[in-house]
Amino acid sequence: MSTDTPGSQSSLHRANLERVLRAVRMAGSLTQAEIARGTGLSAATVSNIVRELKESGTVVVADTSSGGRRARSVSLSGDAGIVVGVDFGHTHLRVAVGNLAHRVLAEESEPLDVDVSAQQGFDRAERMVERLLGQAGFPADKVIGVGLGVPGPIDVETGALGSSAILPGWTGVMPGQELAGRLSMPVHVDNDANLGALGELVWGAGRGLGDLAYIKVASGVGSGLVINNQIYRGPGGTAGEIGHITLDEAGPVCRCGNRGCLETFVGSRYLLNLLNANHPGELSLSKVVRLAQQGDLGCRRVIADAGRQIGMGVATLCNLLNPRRVILGGDLAEAGDLVLSPIRDSVARYAIPSAARQLSVVPGTLGGRAEVLGALALVMSEMGETGGL
Ligand SMILES: [Zn+2]
């Protein structure tokens, strides 16, 4: 804990140091010129801070080239600390162990039955974290923090999983407290859409961008909003609920209690219902995508219509936030242009031209790993604020 007077030389230095560290932590590696641009600090200040961080062993500096000119790239030292990501999905549990230099050292995923109790789920997560730390060769005391993803909203005040969570039997569970107690490590919790956004921002299709929206279409429909390099959560933690934009006030009743929400047209349950009659047997969203790619006309139509409706939500988002890029995640993203083209058409039709002009709509590049990598990034993003490295 710093006892510096705010505004004093040393507290200013401390704040500048933290800005440089945060920029490098989130980018993985940056040249000194990029750090100066990203933080607004002068080249001389950045140079001094980098020298200091190098002498303390916090960062490593390597010669590289940038635009044909010699440059020095700065990244965090690999042994500066270990971060752990745990992602509870609708059908899987995935854990990753990484270092602050953005290397994933160990990663594993196993199926998770949606009916599993919270206690069984945490038992398995605890064992998997211990096993992967062993595999990576690091003791538990090297872990700076754990990022935990859950497929539902977290109540900001209480830390409890909200009632509309996708995992039945987990309502009212305090996932962060539960895992922190078991592992004796600090745990940061967030929902899957926010973590998908962070994952793509730091490791995937959003690298180098400070403003983007990640839209996850699965059982539910949610979005993670990155504004100025930070996830925007809102005071109650519910920002980004794009799935509950009203498209038709006389439409089907939604799990939120309203009618005609976007989710009631494009959530996987609704899409699968449309196809049940003509496709007997077990259908899943990824199977629908596969059939569409093989030319099944019904599946192609359902995916195209979903794209148009998602595009209406994206157009609204675009008018409000003007993101540079919208990244589509979840199983539907695997459909590629079958879903992306209708999304782009709707954006062109419904968004104001000045907001749509600079927007690109792309699929995520991390697939099912987006959330667990986002959980690693969550720890990196939060650690400076608690006085850590
Ligand atoms: Zn709704």
GROMACS .gro file of C-alpha atoms and ligand atoms in nm:
model
  390
    1MET     CA    1   0.000   0.000   0.000
    2SER     CA    2   0.146   0.333  -0.103
    3THR     CA    3   0.157   0.617   0.150
    4ASP     CA    4   0.253   0.875  -0.111
    5THR     CA    5   0.064   1.199  -0.116
    6PRO     CA    6  -0.149   1.209  -0.431
    7GLY     CA    7   0.019   1.437  -0.684
    8SER     CA    8   0.368   1.397  -0.534
    9GLN     CA    9   0.661   1.307  -0.760
   10SER     CA   10   0.676   0.949  -0.637
   11SER     CA   11   0.303   0.882  -0.664
   12LEU     CA   12   0.308   1.021  -1.018
   13HIS     CA   13   0.599   0.791  -1.098
   14ARG     CA   14   0.412   0.496  -0.946
   15ALA     CA   15   0.104   0.577  -1.156
   16ASN     CA   16   0.312   0.604  -1.476
   17LEU     CA   17   0.483   0.275  -1.397
   18GLU     CA   18   0.145   0.109  -1.350
   19ARG     CA   19   0.023   0.248  -1.686
   20VAL     CA   20   0.326   0.106  -1.866
   21LEU     CA   21   0.289  -0.232  -1.692
   22ARG     CA   22  -0.080  -0.252  -1.770
   23ALA     CA   23  -0.025  -0.171  -2.138
   24VAL     CA   24   0.243  -0.442  -2.170
   25ARG     CA   25   0.043  -0.694  -1.966
   26MET     CA   26  -0.263  -0.662  -2.189
   27ALA     CA   27  -0.072  -0.659  -2.520
   28GLY     CA   28   0.181  -0.933  -2.445
   29SER     CA   29   0.465  -0.737  -2.600
   30LEU     CA   30   0.498  -0.380  -2.725
   31THR     CA   31   0.775  -0.163  -2.864
   32GLN     CA   32   0.871   0.141  -2.656
   33ALA     CA   33   0.715   0.365  -2.921
   34GLU     CA   34   0.387   0.170  -2.895
   35ILE     CA   35   0.393   0.203  -2.516
   36ALA     CA   36   0.440   0.580  -2.551
   37ARG     CA   37   0.149   0.601  -2.797
   38GLY     CA   38  -0.079   0.380  -2.590
   39THR     CA   39  -0.015   0.549  -2.255
   40GLY     CA   40   0.032   0.908  -2.369
   41LEU     CA   41   0.367   0.924  -2.184
   42SER     CA   42   0.675   1.079  -2.341
   43ALA     CA   43   0.938   0.860  -2.505
   44ALA     CA   44   1.192   0.963  -2.240
   45THR     CA   45   0.959   0.872  -1.951
   46VAL     CA   46   0.881   0.534  -2.110
   47SER     CA   47   1.249   0.468  -2.166
   48ASN     CA   48   1.330   0.542  -1.800
   49ILE     CA   49   1.047   0.326  -1.669
   50VAL     CA   50   1.138   0.035  -1.899
   51ARG     CA   51   1.501   0.052  -1.778
   52GLU     CA   52   1.384   0.043  -1.416
   53LEU     CA   53   1.147  -0.251  -1.480
   54LYS     CA   54   1.422  -0.438  -1.664
   55GLU     CA   55   1.667  -0.393  -1.378
   56SER     CA   56   1.413  -0.531  -1.130
   57GLY     CA   57   1.357  -0.837  -1.356
   58THR     CA   58   0.990  -0.751  -1.417
   59VAL     CA   59   1.022  -0.712  -1.795
   60VAL     CA   60   1.251  -0.844  -2.064
   61VAL     CA   61   1.361  -0.629  -2.357
   62ALA     CA   62   1.454  -0.774  -2.697
   63ASP     CA   63   1.572  -0.615  -3.022
   64THR     CA   64   1.314  -0.630  -3.299
   65SER     CA   65   1.211  -0.425  -3.601
   66SER     CA   66   0.904  -0.211  -3.649
   67GLY     CA   67   0.819  -0.073  -3.995
   68GLY     CA   68   1.170  -0.160  -4.115
   69ARG     CA   69   1.335   0.030  -3.827
   70ARG     CA   70   1.515  -0.114  -3.529
   71ALA     CA   71   1.303  -0.115  -3.219
   72ARG     CA   72   1.302  -0.267  -2.872
   73SER     CA   73   1.013  -0.491  -2.773
   74VAL     CA   74   0.913  -0.509  -2.410
   75SER     CA   75   0.731  -0.804  -2.255
   76LEU     CA   76   0.674  -0.923  -1.902
   77SER     CA   77   0.920  -1.173  -1.770
   78GLY     CA   78   0.780  -1.528  -1.796
   79ASP     CA   79   0.853  -1.605  -1.431
   80ALA     CA   80   0.695  -1.280  -1.306
   81GLY     CA   81   0.385  -1.476  -1.213
   82ILE     CA   82   0.135  -1.744  -1.310
   83VAL     CA   83  -0.233  -1.691  -1.388
   84VAL     CA   84  -0.509  -1.953  -1.397
   85GLY     CA   85  -0.834  -1.949  -1.596
   86VAL     CA   86  -1.138  -2.165  -1.516
   87ASP     CA   87  -1.439  -2.164  -1.749
   88PHE     CA   88  -1.766  -2.332  -1.657
   89GLY     CA   89  -1.970  -2.363  -1.977
   90HIS     CA   90  -2.310  -2.506  -2.049
   91THR     CA   91  -2.156  -2.842  -2.145
   92HIS     CA   92  -1.787  -2.822  -2.051
   93LEU     CA   93  -1.530  -2.731  -1.791
   94ARG     CA   94  -1.206  -2.585  -1.923
   95VAL     CA   95  -0.894  -2.482  -1.732
   96ALA     CA   96  -0.578  -2.306  -1.852
   97VAL     CA   97  -0.254  -2.208  -1.680
   98GLY     CA   98  -0.050  -1.925  -1.832
   99ASN     CA   99   0.223  -1.677  -1.750
  100LEU     CA  100   0.227  -1.299  -1.773
  101ALA     CA  101   0.422  -1.318  -2.099
  102HIS     CA  102   0.100  -1.455  -2.258
  103ARG     CA  103   0.220  -1.811  -2.290
  104VAL     CA  104  -0.036  -2.082  -2.222
  105LEU     CA  105   0.157  -2.349  -2.031
  106ALA     CA  106  -0.115  -2.610  -1.983
  107GLU     CA  107  -0.479  -2.639  -2.086
  108GLU     CA  108  -0.749  -2.904  -2.060
  109SER     CA  109  -1.119  -2.937  -2.122
  110GLU     CA  110  -1.370  -3.202  -2.018
  111PRO     CA  111  -1.745  -3.241  -2.071
  112LEU     CA  112  -1.963  -3.108  -1.792
  113ASP     CA  113  -2.314  -3.240  -1.752
  114VAL     CA  114  -2.556  -2.951  -1.729
  115ASP     CA  115  -2.726  -3.125  -1.436
  116VAL     CA  116  -2.408  -3.154  -1.231
  117SER     CA  117  -2.436  -2.994  -0.886
  118ALA     CA  118  -2.229  -2.685  -0.810
  119GLN     CA  119  -2.028  -2.881  -0.549
  120GLN     CA  120  -1.936  -3.156  -0.798
  121GLY     CA  121  -1.846  -2.892  -1.056
  122PHE     CA  122  -1.611  -2.715  -0.813
  123ASP     CA  123  -1.459  -3.047  -0.699
  124ARG     CA  124  -1.363  -3.117  -1.058
  125ALA     CA  125  -1.235  -2.763  -1.120
  126GLU     CA  126  -1.020  -2.780  -0.805
  127ARG     CA  127  -0.860  -3.110  -0.911
  128MET     CA  128  -0.803  -2.987  -1.267
  129VAL     CA  129  -0.630  -2.665  -1.149
  130GLU     CA  130  -0.400  -2.865  -0.920
  131ARG     CA  131  -0.319  -3.116  -1.194
  132LEU     CA  132  -0.241  -2.849  -1.456
  133LEU     CA  133  -0.023  -2.646  -1.217
  134GLY     CA  134   0.173  -2.968  -1.158
  135GLN     CA  135   0.203  -3.025  -1.534
  136ALA     CA  136   0.327  -2.669  -1.589
  137GLY     CA  137   0.576  -2.718  -1.305
  138PHE     CA  138   0.465  -2.430  -1.081
  139PRO     CA  139   0.370  -2.440  -0.713
  140ALA     CA  140   0.041  -2.282  -0.602
  141ASP     CA  141   0.220  -1.987  -0.437
  142LYS     CA  142   0.336  -1.865  -0.780
  143VAL     CA  143  -0.027  -1.803  -0.882
  144ILE     CA  144  -0.118  -1.433  -0.885
  145GLY     CA  145  -0.487  -1.493  -0.941
  146VAL     CA  146  -0.758  -1.706  -1.093
  147GLY     CA  147  -1.013  -1.584  -1.348
  148LEU     CA  148  -1.344  -1.769  -1.331
  149GLY     CA  149  -1.609  -1.769  -1.604
  150VAL     CA  150  -1.972  -1.867  -1.549
  151PRO     CA  151  -2.253  -1.884  -1.806
  152GLY     CA  152  -2.479  -1.631  -1.638
  153PRO     CA  153  -2.488  -1.288  -1.480
  154ILE     CA  154  -2.305  -1.224  -1.154
  155ASP     CA  155  -2.471  -0.994  -0.901
  156VAL     CA  156  -2.213  -0.721  -0.848
  157GLU     CA  157  -2.320  -0.653  -0.485
  158THR     CA  158  -2.335  -1.009  -0.356
  159GLY     CA  159  -2.116  -1.203  -0.600
  160ALA     CA  160  -2.398  -1.458  -0.639
  161LEU     CA  161  -2.488  -1.621  -0.970
  162GLY     CA  162  -2.813  -1.470  -1.098
  163SER     CA  163  -3.136  -1.662  -1.129
  164SER     CA  164  -3.131  -1.686  -1.508
  165ALA     CA  165  -2.804  -1.878  -1.511
  166ILE     CA  166  -2.794  -2.156  -1.762
  167LEU     CA  167  -2.673  -2.419  -1.516
  168PRO     CA  168  -2.975  -2.536  -1.315
  169GLY     CA  169  -2.905  -2.593  -0.946
  170TRP     CA  170  -2.640  -2.321  -0.933
  171THR     CA  171  -2.876  -2.035  -0.851
  172GLY     CA  172  -2.757  -1.837  -0.549
  173VAL     CA  173  -2.413  -2.002  -0.551
  174MET     CA  174  -2.121  -1.763  -0.487
  175PRO     CA  175  -1.876  -1.902  -0.743
  176GLY     CA  176  -1.588  -1.665  -0.664
  177GLN     CA  177  -1.600  -1.725  -0.289
  178GLU     CA  178  -1.639  -2.098  -0.336
  179LEU     CA  179  -1.335  -2.138  -0.562
  180ALA     CA  180  -1.120  -1.891  -0.363
  181GLY     CA  181  -1.191  -2.091  -0.046
  182ARG     CA  182  -1.096  -2.420  -0.209
  183LEU     CA  183  -0.777  -2.300  -0.383
  184SER     CA  184  -0.667  -2.031  -0.131
  185MET     CA  185  -0.602  -1.798  -0.425
  186PRO     CA  186  -0.761  -1.465  -0.521
  187VAL     CA  187  -1.044  -1.528  -0.770
  188HIS     CA  188  -1.201  -1.278  -1.014
  189VAL     CA  189  -1.538  -1.380  -1.161
  190ASP     CA  190  -1.714  -1.268  -1.476
  191ASN     CA  191  -1.977  -1.394  -1.719
  192ASP     CA  192  -1.889  -1.584  -2.036
  193ALA     CA  193  -1.964  -1.300  -2.280
  194ASN     CA  194  -1.733  -1.055  -2.099
  195LEU     CA  195  -1.458  -1.316  -2.086
  196GLY     CA  196  -1.505  -1.400  -2.455
  197ALA     CA  197  -1.460  -1.028  -2.529
  198LEU     CA  198  -1.143  -1.010  -2.318
  199GLY     CA  199  -1.009  -1.331  -2.473
  200GLU     CA  200  -1.055  -1.204  -2.828
  201LEU     CA  201  -0.919  -0.859  -2.729
  202VAL     CA  202  -0.597  -0.996  -2.583
  203TRP     CA  203  -0.538  -1.317  -2.782
  204GLY     CA  204  -0.768  -1.323  -3.085
  205ALA     CA  205  -0.964  -1.124  -3.345
  206GLY     CA  206  -0.962  -0.803  -3.138
  207ARG     CA  207  -0.587  -0.767  -3.084
  208GLY     CA  208  -0.467  -0.411  -3.106
  209LEU     CA  209  -0.820  -0.265  -3.084
  210GLY     CA  210  -0.946  -0.068  -2.785
  211ASP     CA  211  -1.317  -0.066  -2.874
  212LEU     CA  212  -1.510  -0.376  -2.969
  213ALA     CA  213  -1.816  -0.584  -2.897
  214TYR     CA  214  -1.815  -0.962  -2.867
  215ILE     CA  215  -2.149  -1.127  -2.926
  216LYS     CA  216  -2.198  -1.479  -2.807
  217VAL     CA  217  -2.487  -1.674  -2.952
  218ALA     CA  218  -2.545  -2.003  -2.773
  219SER     CA  219  -2.831  -2.113  -2.545
  220GLY     CA  220  -2.854  -1.748  -2.446
  221VAL     CA  221  -2.739  -1.440  -2.635
  222GLY     CA  222  -2.505  -1.198  -2.462
  223SER     CA  223  -2.236  -0.948  -2.543
  224GLY     CA  224  -1.917  -0.822  -2.387
  225LEU     CA  225  -1.837  -0.456  -2.452
  226VAL     CA  226  -1.482  -0.327  -2.455
  227ILE     CA  227  -1.458   0.051  -2.438
  228ASN     CA  228  -1.114   0.213  -2.421
  229ASN     CA  229  -0.948  -0.122  -2.353
  230GLN     CA  230  -1.171  -0.195  -2.054
  231ILE     CA  231  -1.475  -0.418  -2.020
  232TYR     CA  232  -1.779  -0.199  -1.956
  233ARG     CA  233  -2.002  -0.369  -1.699
  234GLY     CA  234  -2.226  -0.091  -1.570
  235PRO     CA  235  -2.301  -0.039  -1.198
  236GLY     CA  236  -2.511  -0.357  -1.173
  237GLY     CA  237  -2.290  -0.571  -1.395
  238THR     CA  238  -2.563  -0.620  -1.655
  239ALA     CA  239  -2.429  -0.408  -1.943
  240GLY     CA  240  -2.429  -0.585  -2.279
  241GLU     CA  241  -2.756  -0.780  -2.248
  242ILE     CA  242  -2.810  -0.754  -2.621
  243GLY     CA  243  -3.019  -1.074  -2.619
  244HIS     CA  244  -3.303  -0.882  -2.456
  245ILE     CA  245  -3.340  -0.603  -2.711
  246THR     CA  246  -3.707  -0.612  -2.814
  247LEU     CA  247  -3.756  -0.702  -3.180
  248ASP     CA  248  -4.128  -0.779  -3.167
  249GLU     CA  249  -4.345  -0.680  -2.873
  250ALA     CA  250  -4.602  -0.944  -2.968
  251GLY     CA  251  -4.334  -1.211  -3.012
  252PRO     CA  252  -4.265  -1.523  -2.801
  253VAL     CA  253  -4.232  -1.486  -2.423
  254CYS     CA  254  -3.865  -1.472  -2.317
  255ARG     CA  255  -3.705  -1.615  -2.001
  256CYS     CA  256  -3.662  -1.252  -1.886
  257GLY     CA  257  -4.041  -1.206  -1.884
  258ASN     CA  258  -4.063  -0.974  -2.185
  259ARG     CA  259  -4.181  -1.071  -2.530
  260GLY     CA  260  -4.004  -1.085  -2.861
  261CYS     CA  261  -3.647  -1.037  -2.731
  262LEU     CA  262  -3.366  -1.103  -2.981
  263GLU     CA  263  -3.287  -1.421  -2.785
  264THR     CA  264  -3.634  -1.560  -2.859
  265PHE     CA  265  -3.546  -1.553  -3.230
  266VAL     CA  266  -3.184  -1.665  -3.230
  267GLY     CA  267  -3.108  -1.853  -2.904
  268SER     CA  268  -3.019  -2.215  -2.978
  269ARG     CA  269  -3.339  -2.353  -2.819
  270TYR     CA  270  -3.554  -2.145  -3.055
  271LEU     CA  271  -3.347  -2.222  -3.365
  272LEU     CA  272  -3.354  -2.597  -3.295
  273ASN     CA  273  -3.731  -2.584  -3.242
  274LEU     CA  274  -3.775  -2.446  -3.593
  275LEU     CA  275  -3.595  -2.748  -3.738
  276ASN     CA  276  -3.729  -3.028  -3.518
  277ALA     CA  277  -4.014  -3.129  -3.745
  278ASN     CA  278  -3.795  -3.185  -4.051
  279HIS     CA  279  -3.486  -3.316  -3.872
  280PRO     CA  280  -3.579  -3.601  -3.642
  281GLY     CA  281  -3.327  -3.710  -3.379
  282GLU     CA  282  -3.085  -3.519  -3.164
  283LEU     CA  283  -3.004  -3.175  -3.312
  284SER     CA  284  -2.746  -2.932  -3.181
  285LEU     CA  285  -2.644  -2.591  -3.306
  286SER     CA  286  -2.310  -2.721  -3.429
  287LYS     CA  287  -2.488  -2.999  -3.618
  288VAL     CA  288  -2.721  -2.742  -3.779
  289VAL     CA  289  -2.414  -2.544  -3.888
  290ARG     CA  290  -2.258  -2.858  -4.035
  291LEU     CA  291  -2.578  -2.949  -4.224
  292ALA     CA  292  -2.603  -2.592  -4.358
  293GLN     CA  293  -2.247  -2.611  -4.485
  294GLN     CA  294  -2.338  -2.937  -4.661
  295GLY     CA  295  -2.622  -2.756  -4.838
  296ASP     CA  296  -2.930  -2.835  -4.622
  297LEU     CA  297  -3.171  -2.561  -4.732
  298GLY     CA  298  -3.377  -2.549  -4.409
  299CYS     CA  299  -3.065  -2.514  -4.194
  300ARG     CA  300  -2.925  -2.246  -4.426
  301ARG     CA  301  -3.250  -2.052  -4.407
  302VAL     CA  302  -3.267  -2.069  -4.027
  303ILE     CA  303  -2.906  -1.952  -3.995
  304ALA     CA  304  -2.956  -1.670  -4.248
  305ASP     CA  305  -3.269  -1.548  -4.066
  306ALA     CA  306  -3.084  -1.562  -3.734
  307GLY     CA  307  -2.806  -1.355  -3.893
  308ARG     CA  308  -3.052  -1.089  -4.006
  309GLN     CA  309  -3.199  -1.066  -3.657
  310ILE     CA  310  -2.860  -1.060  -3.484
  311GLY     CA  311  -2.771  -0.784  -3.731
  312MET     CA  312  -3.063  -0.575  -3.604
  313GLY     CA  313  -2.917  -0.601  -3.253
  314VAL     CA  314  -2.570  -0.521  -3.385
  315ALA     CA  315  -2.706  -0.214  -3.566
  316THR     CA  316  -2.852  -0.080  -3.240
  317LEU     CA  317  -2.527  -0.151  -3.060
  318CYS     CA  318  -2.341   0.025  -3.337
  319ASN     CA  319  -2.554   0.338  -3.312
  320LEU     CA  320  -2.504   0.353  -2.935
  321LEU     CA  321  -2.138   0.261  -2.895
  322ASN     CA  322  -1.971   0.289  -3.236
  323PRO     CA  323  -1.732  -0.005  -3.184
  324ARG     CA  324  -1.458  -0.062  -3.439
  325ARG     CA  325  -1.522  -0.434  -3.463
  326VAL     CA  326  -1.798  -0.679  -3.373
  327ILE     CA  327  -1.674  -1.031  -3.309
  328LEU     CA  328  -1.919  -1.319  -3.327
  329GLY     CA  329  -1.858  -1.609  -3.090
  330GLY     CA  330  -2.043  -1.925  -2.989
  331ASP     CA  331  -2.141  -2.221  -3.206
  332LEU     CA  332  -2.322  -2.009  -3.466
  333ALA     CA  333  -1.997  -1.827  -3.553
  334GLU     CA  334  -1.873  -2.155  -3.706
  335ALA     CA  335  -2.119  -2.094  -3.992
  336GLY     CA  336  -1.887  -1.822  -4.129
  337ASP     CA  337  -2.038  -1.615  -4.410
  338LEU     CA  338  -2.368  -1.807  -4.392
  339VAL     CA  339  -2.438  -1.604  -4.077
  340LEU     CA  340  -2.197  -1.311  -4.115
  341SER     CA  341  -2.326  -1.188  -4.454
  342PRO     CA  342  -2.686  -1.145  -4.331
  343ILE     CA  343  -2.553  -0.973  -4.016
  344ARG     CA  344  -2.358  -0.729  -4.235
  345ASP     CA  345  -2.665  -0.673  -4.456
  346SER     CA  346  -2.879  -0.586  -4.153
  347VAL     CA  347  -2.613  -0.352  -4.016
  348ALA     CA  348  -2.597  -0.174  -4.354
  349ARG     CA  349  -2.975  -0.145  -4.353
  350TYR     CA  350  -3.044  -0.041  -3.994
  351ALA     CA  351  -2.737   0.135  -3.852
  352ILE     CA  352  -2.669   0.501  -3.922
  353PRO     CA  353  -2.408   0.514  -4.200
  354SER     CA  354  -2.149   0.704  -3.996
  355ALA     CA  355  -2.155   0.433  -3.725
  356ALA     CA  356  -2.153   0.142  -3.972
  357ARG     CA  357  -1.882   0.278  -4.201
  358GLN     CA  358  -1.583   0.184  -3.987
  359LEU     CA  359  -1.733  -0.135  -3.848
  360SER     CA  360  -1.609  -0.480  -3.936
  361VAL     CA  361  -1.807  -0.791  -3.839
  362VAL     CA  362  -1.583  -1.096  -3.803
  363PRO     CA  363  -1.592  -1.440  -3.644
  364GLY     CA  364  -1.385  -1.497  -3.330
  365THR     CA  365  -1.056  -1.677  -3.387
  366LEU     CA  366  -1.042  -1.858  -3.052
  367GLY     CA  367  -1.355  -2.075  -3.082
  368GLY     CA  368  -1.435  -2.255  -2.758
  369ARG     CA  369  -1.113  -2.129  -2.594
  370ALA     CA  370  -1.220  -1.762  -2.594
  371GLU     CA  371  -1.364  -1.770  -2.242
  372VAL     CA  372  -1.082  -1.955  -2.067
  373LEU     CA  373  -0.820  -1.732  -2.232
  374GLY     CA  374  -1.037  -1.436  -2.133
  375ALA     CA  375  -1.026  -1.566  -1.777
  376LEU     CA  376  -0.645  -1.546  -1.789
  377ALA     CA  377  -0.674  -1.193  -1.933
  378LEU     CA  378  -0.922  -1.098  -1.658
  379VAL     CA  379  -0.656  -1.161  -1.393
  380MET     CA  380  -0.403  -0.957  -1.595
  381SER     CA  381  -0.655  -0.675  -1.633
  382GLU     CA  382  -0.756  -0.664  -1.265
  383MET     CA  383  -0.423  -0.723  -1.095
  384GLY     CA  384  -0.285  -0.367  -1.116
  385GLU     CA  385  -0.590  -0.230  -0.944
  386THR     CA  386  -0.539  -0.435  -0.632
  387GLY     CA  387  -0.182  -0.314  -0.589
  388GLY     CA  388  -0.027  -0.623  -0.747
  389LEU     CA  389   0.260  -0.630  -0.990
  390ZN      ZN  390  -3.562  -1.133  -2.285
   0.00000   0.00000   0.00000
